[in-house]
Structure formats: C-alpha cells, structure tokens
Coordinates of C-alpha atoms and ligand atoms in Angstrom, one line a residue:
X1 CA -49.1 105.1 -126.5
X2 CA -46.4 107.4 -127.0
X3 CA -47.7 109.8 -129.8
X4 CA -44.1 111.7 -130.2
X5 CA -42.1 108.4 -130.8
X6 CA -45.0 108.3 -134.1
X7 CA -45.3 111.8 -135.1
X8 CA -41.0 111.7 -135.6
X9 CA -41.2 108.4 -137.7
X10 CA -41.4 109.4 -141.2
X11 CA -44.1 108.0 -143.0
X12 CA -44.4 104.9 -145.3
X13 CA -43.0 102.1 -146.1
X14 CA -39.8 100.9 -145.1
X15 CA -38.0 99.7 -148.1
X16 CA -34.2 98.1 -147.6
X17 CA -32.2 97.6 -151.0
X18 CA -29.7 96.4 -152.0
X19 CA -27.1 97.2 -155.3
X20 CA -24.2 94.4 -156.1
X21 CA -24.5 95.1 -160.0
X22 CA -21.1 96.2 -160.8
X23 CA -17.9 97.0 -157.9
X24 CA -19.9 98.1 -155.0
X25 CA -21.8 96.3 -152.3
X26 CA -24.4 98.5 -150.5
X27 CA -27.7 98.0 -148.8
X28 CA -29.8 100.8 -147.3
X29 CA -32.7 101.4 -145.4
X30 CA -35.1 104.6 -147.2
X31 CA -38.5 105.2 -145.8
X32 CA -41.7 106.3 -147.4
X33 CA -39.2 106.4 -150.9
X34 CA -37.6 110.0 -149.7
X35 CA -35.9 109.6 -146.2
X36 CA -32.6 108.0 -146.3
X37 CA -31.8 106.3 -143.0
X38 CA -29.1 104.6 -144.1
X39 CA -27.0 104.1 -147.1
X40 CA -24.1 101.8 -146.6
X41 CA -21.4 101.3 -149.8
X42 CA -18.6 98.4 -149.7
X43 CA -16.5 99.6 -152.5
X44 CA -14.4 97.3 -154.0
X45 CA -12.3 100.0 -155.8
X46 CA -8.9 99.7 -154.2
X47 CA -9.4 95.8 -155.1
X48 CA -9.8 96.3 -159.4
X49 CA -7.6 98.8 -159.8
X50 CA -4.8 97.0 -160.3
X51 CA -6.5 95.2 -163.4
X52 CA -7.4 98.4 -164.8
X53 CA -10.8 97.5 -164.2
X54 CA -13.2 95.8 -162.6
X55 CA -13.1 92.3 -163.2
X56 CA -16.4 90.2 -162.9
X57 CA -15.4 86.9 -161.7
X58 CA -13.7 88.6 -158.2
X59 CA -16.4 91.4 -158.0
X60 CA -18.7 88.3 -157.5
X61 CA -16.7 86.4 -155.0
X62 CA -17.1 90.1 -153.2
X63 CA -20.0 90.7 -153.2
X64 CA -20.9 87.3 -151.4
X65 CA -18.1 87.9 -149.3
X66 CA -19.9 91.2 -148.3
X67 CA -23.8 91.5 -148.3
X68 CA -24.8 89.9 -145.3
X69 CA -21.9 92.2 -143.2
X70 CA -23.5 95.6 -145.3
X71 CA -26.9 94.6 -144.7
X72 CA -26.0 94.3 -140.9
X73 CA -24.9 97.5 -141.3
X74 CA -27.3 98.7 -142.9
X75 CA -30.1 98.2 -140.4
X76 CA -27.7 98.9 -137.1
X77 CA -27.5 102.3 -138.9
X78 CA -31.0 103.1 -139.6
X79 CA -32.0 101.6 -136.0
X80 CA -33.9 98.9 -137.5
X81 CA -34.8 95.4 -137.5
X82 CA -35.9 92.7 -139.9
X83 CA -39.2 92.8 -138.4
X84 CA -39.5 96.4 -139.3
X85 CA -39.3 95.7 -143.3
X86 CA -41.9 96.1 -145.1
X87 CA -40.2 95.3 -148.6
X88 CA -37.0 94.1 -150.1
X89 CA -36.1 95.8 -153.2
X90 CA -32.9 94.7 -155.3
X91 CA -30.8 95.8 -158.6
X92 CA -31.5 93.4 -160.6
X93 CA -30.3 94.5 -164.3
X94 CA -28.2 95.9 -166.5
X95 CA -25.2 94.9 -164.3
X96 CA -22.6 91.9 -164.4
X97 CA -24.3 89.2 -164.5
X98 CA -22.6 87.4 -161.4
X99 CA -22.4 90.7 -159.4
X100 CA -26.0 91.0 -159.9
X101 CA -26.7 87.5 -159.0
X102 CA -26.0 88.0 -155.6
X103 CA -27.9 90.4 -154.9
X104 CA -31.1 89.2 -156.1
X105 CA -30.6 85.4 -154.4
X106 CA -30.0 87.2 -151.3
X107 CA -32.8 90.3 -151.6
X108 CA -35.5 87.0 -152.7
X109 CA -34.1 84.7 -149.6
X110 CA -34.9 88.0 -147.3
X111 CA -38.4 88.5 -148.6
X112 CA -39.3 84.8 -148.7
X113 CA -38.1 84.2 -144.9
X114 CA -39.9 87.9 -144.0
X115 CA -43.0 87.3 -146.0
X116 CA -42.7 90.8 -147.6
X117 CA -42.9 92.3 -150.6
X118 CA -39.6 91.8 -153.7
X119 CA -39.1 94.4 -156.0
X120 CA -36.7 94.0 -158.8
X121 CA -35.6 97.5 -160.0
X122 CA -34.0 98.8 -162.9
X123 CA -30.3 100.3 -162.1
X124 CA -30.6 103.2 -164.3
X125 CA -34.0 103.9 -163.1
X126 CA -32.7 103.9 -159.9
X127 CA -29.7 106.4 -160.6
X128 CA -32.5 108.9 -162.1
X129 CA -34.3 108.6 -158.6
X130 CA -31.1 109.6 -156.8
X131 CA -32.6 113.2 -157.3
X132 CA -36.1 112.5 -155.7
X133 CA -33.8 112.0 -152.6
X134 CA -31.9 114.3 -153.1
X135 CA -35.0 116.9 -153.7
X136 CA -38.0 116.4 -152.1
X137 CA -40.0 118.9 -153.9
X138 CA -38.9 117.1 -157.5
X139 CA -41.5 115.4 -159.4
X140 CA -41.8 114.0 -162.8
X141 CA -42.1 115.0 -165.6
X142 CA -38.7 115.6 -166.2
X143 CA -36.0 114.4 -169.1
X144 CA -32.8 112.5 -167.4
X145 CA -29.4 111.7 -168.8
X146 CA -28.2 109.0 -167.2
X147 CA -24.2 109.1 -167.5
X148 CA -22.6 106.2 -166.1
X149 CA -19.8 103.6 -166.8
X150 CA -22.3 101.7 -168.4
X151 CA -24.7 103.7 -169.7
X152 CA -25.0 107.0 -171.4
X153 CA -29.1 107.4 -172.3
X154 CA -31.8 110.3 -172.0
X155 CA -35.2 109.5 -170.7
X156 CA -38.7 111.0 -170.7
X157 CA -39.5 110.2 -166.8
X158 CA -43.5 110.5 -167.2
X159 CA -44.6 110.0 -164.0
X160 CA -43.3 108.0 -161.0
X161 CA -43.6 104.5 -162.8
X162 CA -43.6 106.0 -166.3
X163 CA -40.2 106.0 -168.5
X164 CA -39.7 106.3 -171.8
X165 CA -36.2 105.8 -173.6
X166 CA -35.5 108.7 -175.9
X167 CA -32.2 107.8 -177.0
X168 CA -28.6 106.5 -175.9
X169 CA -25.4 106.1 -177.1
X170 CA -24.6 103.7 -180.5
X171 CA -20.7 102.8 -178.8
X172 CA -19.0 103.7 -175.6
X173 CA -20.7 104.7 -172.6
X174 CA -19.5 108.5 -171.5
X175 CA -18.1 107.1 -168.5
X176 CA -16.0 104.2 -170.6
X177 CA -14.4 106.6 -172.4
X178 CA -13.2 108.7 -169.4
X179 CA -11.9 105.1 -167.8
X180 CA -10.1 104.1 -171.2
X181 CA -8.3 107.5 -171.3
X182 CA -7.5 107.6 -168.4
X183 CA -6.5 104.0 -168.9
X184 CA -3.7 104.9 -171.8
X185 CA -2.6 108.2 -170.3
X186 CA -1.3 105.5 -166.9
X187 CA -3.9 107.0 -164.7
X188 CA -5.9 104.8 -161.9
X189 CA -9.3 103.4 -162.2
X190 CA -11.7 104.3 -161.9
X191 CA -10.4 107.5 -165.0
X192 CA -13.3 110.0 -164.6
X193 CA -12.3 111.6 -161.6
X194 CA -8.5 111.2 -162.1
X195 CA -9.2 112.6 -166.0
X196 CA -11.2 115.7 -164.0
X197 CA -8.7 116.5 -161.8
X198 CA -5.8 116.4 -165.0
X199 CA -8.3 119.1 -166.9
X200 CA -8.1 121.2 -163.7
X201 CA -4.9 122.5 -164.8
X202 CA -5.6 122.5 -168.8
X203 CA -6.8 123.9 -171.6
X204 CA -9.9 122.9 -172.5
X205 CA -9.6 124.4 -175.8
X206 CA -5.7 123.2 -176.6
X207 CA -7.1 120.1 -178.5
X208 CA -9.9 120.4 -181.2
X209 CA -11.2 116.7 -180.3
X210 CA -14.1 115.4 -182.6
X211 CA -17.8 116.0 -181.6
X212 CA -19.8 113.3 -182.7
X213 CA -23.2 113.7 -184.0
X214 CA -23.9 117.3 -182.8
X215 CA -25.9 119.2 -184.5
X216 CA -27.9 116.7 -185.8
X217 CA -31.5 116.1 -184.9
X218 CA -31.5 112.9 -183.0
X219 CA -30.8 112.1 -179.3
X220 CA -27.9 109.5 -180.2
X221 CA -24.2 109.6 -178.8
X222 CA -20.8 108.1 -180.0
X223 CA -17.6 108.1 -178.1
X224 CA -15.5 105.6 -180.2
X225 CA -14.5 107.9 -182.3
X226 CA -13.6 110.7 -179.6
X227 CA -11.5 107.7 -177.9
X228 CA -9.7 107.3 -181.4
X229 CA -8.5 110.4 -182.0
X230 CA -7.6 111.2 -178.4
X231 CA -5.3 107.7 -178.8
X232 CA -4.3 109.3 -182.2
X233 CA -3.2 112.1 -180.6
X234 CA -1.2 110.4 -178.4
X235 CA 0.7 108.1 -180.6
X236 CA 1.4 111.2 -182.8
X237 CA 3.2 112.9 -180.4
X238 CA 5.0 110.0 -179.4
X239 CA 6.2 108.8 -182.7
X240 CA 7.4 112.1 -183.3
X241 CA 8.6 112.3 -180.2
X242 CA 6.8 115.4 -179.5
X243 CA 6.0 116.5 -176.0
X244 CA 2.5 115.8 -175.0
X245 CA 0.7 118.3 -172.2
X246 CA -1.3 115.6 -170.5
X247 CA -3.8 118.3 -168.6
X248 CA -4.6 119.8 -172.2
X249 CA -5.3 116.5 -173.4
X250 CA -7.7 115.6 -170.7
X251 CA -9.4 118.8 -170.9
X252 CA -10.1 119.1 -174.4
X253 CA -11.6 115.5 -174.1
X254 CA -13.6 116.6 -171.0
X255 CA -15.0 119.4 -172.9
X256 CA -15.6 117.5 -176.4
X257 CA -17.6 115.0 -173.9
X258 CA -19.4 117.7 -171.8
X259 CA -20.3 119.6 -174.9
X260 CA -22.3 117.3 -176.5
X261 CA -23.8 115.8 -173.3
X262 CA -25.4 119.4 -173.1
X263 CA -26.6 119.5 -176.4
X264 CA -28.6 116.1 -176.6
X265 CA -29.7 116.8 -173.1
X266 CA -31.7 120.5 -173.8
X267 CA -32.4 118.9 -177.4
X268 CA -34.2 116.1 -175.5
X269 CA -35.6 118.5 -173.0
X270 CA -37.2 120.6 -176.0
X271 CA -38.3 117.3 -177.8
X272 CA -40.1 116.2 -174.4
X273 CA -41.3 119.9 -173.5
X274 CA -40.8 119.2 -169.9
X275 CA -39.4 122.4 -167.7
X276 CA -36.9 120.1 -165.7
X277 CA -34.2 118.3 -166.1
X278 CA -31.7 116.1 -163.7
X279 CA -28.7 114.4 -164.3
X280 CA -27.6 111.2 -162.8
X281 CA -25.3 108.2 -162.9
X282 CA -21.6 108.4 -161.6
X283 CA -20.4 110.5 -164.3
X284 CA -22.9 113.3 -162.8
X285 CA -20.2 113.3 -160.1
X286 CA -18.2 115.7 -162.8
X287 CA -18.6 119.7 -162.4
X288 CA -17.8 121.0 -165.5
X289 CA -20.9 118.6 -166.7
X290 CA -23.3 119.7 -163.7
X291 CA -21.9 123.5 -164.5
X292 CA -22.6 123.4 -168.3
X293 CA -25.7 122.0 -167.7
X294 CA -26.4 124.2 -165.1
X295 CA -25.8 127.2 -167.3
X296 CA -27.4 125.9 -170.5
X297 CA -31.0 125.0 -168.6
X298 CA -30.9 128.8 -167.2
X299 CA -30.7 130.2 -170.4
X300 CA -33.4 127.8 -171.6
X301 CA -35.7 128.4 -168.7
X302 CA -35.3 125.0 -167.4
X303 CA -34.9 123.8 -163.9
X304 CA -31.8 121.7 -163.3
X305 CA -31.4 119.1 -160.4
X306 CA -27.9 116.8 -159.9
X307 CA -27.6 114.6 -157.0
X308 CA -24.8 115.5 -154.2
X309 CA -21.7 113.4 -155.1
X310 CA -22.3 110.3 -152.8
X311 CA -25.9 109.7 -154.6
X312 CA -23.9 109.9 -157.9
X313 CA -22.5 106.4 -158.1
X314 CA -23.6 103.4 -157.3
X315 CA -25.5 102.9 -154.0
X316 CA -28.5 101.1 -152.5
X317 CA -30.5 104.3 -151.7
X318 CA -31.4 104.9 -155.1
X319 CA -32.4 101.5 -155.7
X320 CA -34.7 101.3 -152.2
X321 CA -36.3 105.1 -153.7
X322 CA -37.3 103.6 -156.4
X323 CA -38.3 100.2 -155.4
X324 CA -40.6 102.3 -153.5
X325 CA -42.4 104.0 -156.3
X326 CA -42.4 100.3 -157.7
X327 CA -44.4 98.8 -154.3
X328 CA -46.8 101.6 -154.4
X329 CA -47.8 101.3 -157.8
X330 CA -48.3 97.3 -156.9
X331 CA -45.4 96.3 -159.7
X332 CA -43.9 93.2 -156.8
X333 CA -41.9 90.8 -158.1
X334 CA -42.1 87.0 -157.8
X335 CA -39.4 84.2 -156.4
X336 CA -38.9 83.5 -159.8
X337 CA -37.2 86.8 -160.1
X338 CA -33.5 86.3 -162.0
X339 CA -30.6 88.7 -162.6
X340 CA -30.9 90.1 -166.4
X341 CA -27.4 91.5 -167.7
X342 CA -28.7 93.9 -170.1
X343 CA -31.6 94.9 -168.6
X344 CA -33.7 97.7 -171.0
X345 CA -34.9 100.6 -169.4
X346 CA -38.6 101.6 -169.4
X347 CA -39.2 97.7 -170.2
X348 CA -39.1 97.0 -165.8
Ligands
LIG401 O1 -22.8 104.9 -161.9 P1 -21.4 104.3 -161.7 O2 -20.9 104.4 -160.2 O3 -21.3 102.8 -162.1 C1 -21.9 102.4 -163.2 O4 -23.1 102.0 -163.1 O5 -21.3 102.4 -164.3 O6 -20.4 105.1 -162.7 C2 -19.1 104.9 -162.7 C3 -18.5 105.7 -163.8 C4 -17.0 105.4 -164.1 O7 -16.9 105.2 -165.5 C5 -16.3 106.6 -163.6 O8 -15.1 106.9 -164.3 C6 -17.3 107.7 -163.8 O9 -18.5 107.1 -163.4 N1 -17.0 108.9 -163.0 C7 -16.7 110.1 -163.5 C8 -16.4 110.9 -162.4 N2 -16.6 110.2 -161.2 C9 -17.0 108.9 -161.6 N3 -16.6 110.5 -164.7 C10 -16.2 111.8 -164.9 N4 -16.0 112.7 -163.9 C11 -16.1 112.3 -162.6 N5 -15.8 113.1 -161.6
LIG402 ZN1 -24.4 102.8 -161.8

C-alpha cells in the first residue's frame, strides 16, 4: 500500500455537480465539500448577447449540446473517473425551467447508472457556499446577501443545513437592474460589469437617484423605482436635448444600488446577531459593493467574506459544496427528482 498516494488525497466524499440553471454549463469535481479539483464553466454569453439577454429556449438547446463534453472535462481535470463518485449533486431550482431540466435528467441518469447518491440543491444556497470554498476556516452562523440576476435576498445561514429567509426584494433583482440599464444606455449584456466599468470614470454623486425603502426597519428591497427614474433621467435629457454624462449616470445608480445593499445587509446582520457576514451571487463580482461592505462590517465589528470573482457567478463548484453538506446531513434525493423554476430558499 502506498500510504503517501492516501495521506495527499483530501478527505471525503467526492461530490461532482453540475449547474445549467440559467446561461452557463459547468460541472465540477469538489472533495470532502472544501477542495475544488475542478470547476469547468461553458459560458454561453457571447451566444445571448445579441438578444440582450439570455433567451431560454436556446440556453436549453445549449446546455444539451454541452453537458456531457463539460462533464468530460470535468473529471479529465480533476484526474478522476466515474468510478471514483461517490455522489451526483445538481441545481435543480430557481432557474429556467428548461435550462434546469437538463441538468437534473442528466445528474439523475449519472446516479441511477453509478448507484450513488442525487442531491438536488438549491442555486442560491449554493452561491452562499461559494465562500466555504473560498475560506476554509468559515462556518455558519453568518447573514448572506445573495445578489444575483435573479435574486437579491438576505439569509440567516444557521448552520450547515440550516437557512432561514430574512427578506428579499418586492421587484427587480439588483443584478436586473444593472442589465436593464445597461440595456437602455446600448451597453452589452450581461450590464453589471459593463455599468462598473462606465462608473469608473464618474461621479457617483452627480445624480441624486432614489433609495428605496432605506431607513426603514425591514429587510425588503425595490429597484423598479431606481430603474424608473434612471430611464426618467434619460429621456429628460434627451427631449431637451440636453447632453447626458453616461459615467455619472452609471455611477450614481451603482451607488444608489450599493448604498442600500449595505444598509439592509448590517441591518440584517444586527437583526440576526451573527459576527459574520458574506456576500455572494454574481453581482458580488462588483467592488464598490465588496468595498462598502468591507468598510461598513469594520466599523460594526463584523467579519466580512466575498468569494474571488470566478466563484461569483454561476458555477458547478458551489453547487457540488453544498450538495456536500446536503449528503452528510443524509438530505438525498430520489429519481423522481424534477426541475422547480422558482425554487424557495430554506424550503430545500
Ligand atoms: O449569479 P449570476 O451569474 O447568475 C444568476 O444566477 O443570475 O449573476 C449574474 C448577474 C447579472 O445580472 C450580471 O449583470 C451581474 O450578475 N453582475 C454584476 C457584475 N458582474 C456580474 N453586477 C454588478 N457588477 C458586476 N461587476
Ligand atoms: Zn446564479
């Protein structure tokens, strides 16, 4: 027996994952819920951005065009085999319903033919456990906000298989908004980085842009109304055919966004009395968020964690992290396992 070949291999199960909920096909390969040994993302990007956006019916035909080829990837990269799986774990809600579908008929055909474990997992569950990858001296409890495209929520992360919703937005998701500004103002999709990059060179404080609901005592957001008056804005200045400074535009909006992201987020922190907080979801992939937050948790004694950029958006390492929690805790799905669109978190 060669006892150095066993010390090396990190310990526990060896989880592969996979994520075809919205525009990305990935599958990965994490051991013992912590060690990444591969993470491999198909982005279909370059392929909706001419729409605008993604559109659901091609993302589909994608992703089935895809997962077998990323899962072979997957495994080449992590030196692995089938026989070497000891569960299949799978996105399996909220999520495009077609998108998602794929996913889950191919992660159930896996663990039917390998006799191993299925676990479904929660998207937005996963995007909070991009930060026990990313950290692995992070435990719960801790408060999240989960920023995505779809989603924009806080939660009370208990314990590993613990999480409670403590509130989300009423409208837009943060990330929408940033993709239908962008969207008006002729920019590419997806908008949040292209709207970041536009606020480099701006003022943030050029444009007085509404703040909805701050200062009130409840963990709710709204960003219809912060899309409004940004699109006010806009056709103003164009009727009156005054010139618009696109970089102030986008970084007022960035900071009207960021500002009250902050102030639900330490509100929620207080409300939960936890000492950590994490950010998560592509949108964490902005700096001026990860640097206001950064800022407001040290002056409230709080420890702050964000994932490094390529755990921000979509991928199947989150998903296999926390489909590892998930098998521990015995919480294995059945065949019958089916895609759910709208998916609840702390319900999964
Ligand atoms: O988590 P994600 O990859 O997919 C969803 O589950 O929605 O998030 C994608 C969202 C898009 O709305 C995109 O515009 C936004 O994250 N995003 C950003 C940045 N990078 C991605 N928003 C603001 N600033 C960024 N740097
Ligand atoms: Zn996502």
């Amino acid at each position: 027996m060669n006892t150095s070949q066993i010390q090396a291999r990190p310990a526990g199960n060896v989880v592969l994952a996979l994520e075809t909920s919205c525009d990305e096909t990935s599958a990965a390969v994490v051991v013992g819920g912590r060690t990444i040994l591969s993470n491999v993302i198909s982005s279909q990007v370059p392929l909706h951005r001419k729409y605008g956006g993604v559109v659901p019916e091609i993302a589909s035909r994608k992703h089935i065009e895809n997962i077998i080829g990323v899962v072979d990837e997957a495994l080449t990269a992590a030196g692995k085999t089938l026989s070497d799986i000891d569960a299949v774990g799978v996105t399996y809600g909220p999520g495009l319903v077609g998108a998602l579908l794929v996913g889950v008929a191919a992660a159930k055909a896996m663990a039917f033919a390998l006799d191993v474990p299925l676990i479904g997992v929660n998207h937005l569950e996963g995007h909070v456990f991009a930060n026990l990858l990313a950290f692995p001296e992070l435990e719960p409890p801790f408060v999240a906000l989960v920023v995505s495209g779809g989603h924009t929520s806080l939660v009370h992360v208990r314990g590993f298989n613990a999480f409670e919703l403590m509130g989300q937005t009423r409208d837009d998701a943060a990330g929408e908004a940033f993709d239908k500004i962008a969207r008006v103002m002729d920019l590419p999709y997806p908008g949040g980085p292209e709207i970041e990059r536009l606020a480099a060179a701006g003022n943030r404080e050029a444009i007085a842009f509404p703040r909805a609901l701050v200062g009130k005592d409840n963990l709710e957001f709204s960003f219809s109304g912060l899309k409004s008056a940004v699109l006010n804005y806009l056709n103003n200045a164009s009727q009156k055919g005054e010139p618009v400074i696109l970089p102030d535009v986008a970084a007022s909006f960035q900071a009207s966004i960021v500002s009250v992201l902050v102030e639900k987020t330490l509100l929620a922190a207080r409300k939960a009395a936890v000492g950590t907080v994490v950010v998560a979801g592509g949108v964490a992939a902005n700096t001026e968020l990860k640097q206001e937050l950064s800022s407001a948790c040290a002056r409230n004694n709080l420890r702050f964690f964000a994932p490094p950029l390529a755990l921000c958006t979509d991928n199947a390492a989150m998903i296999a992290c926390r489909a590892n929690y998930k098998l521990e805790a015995g919480e294995i799905a059945d065949l019958s396992l089916n895609a759910v669109p709208s998916l609840k978190l702390g319900n999964s």
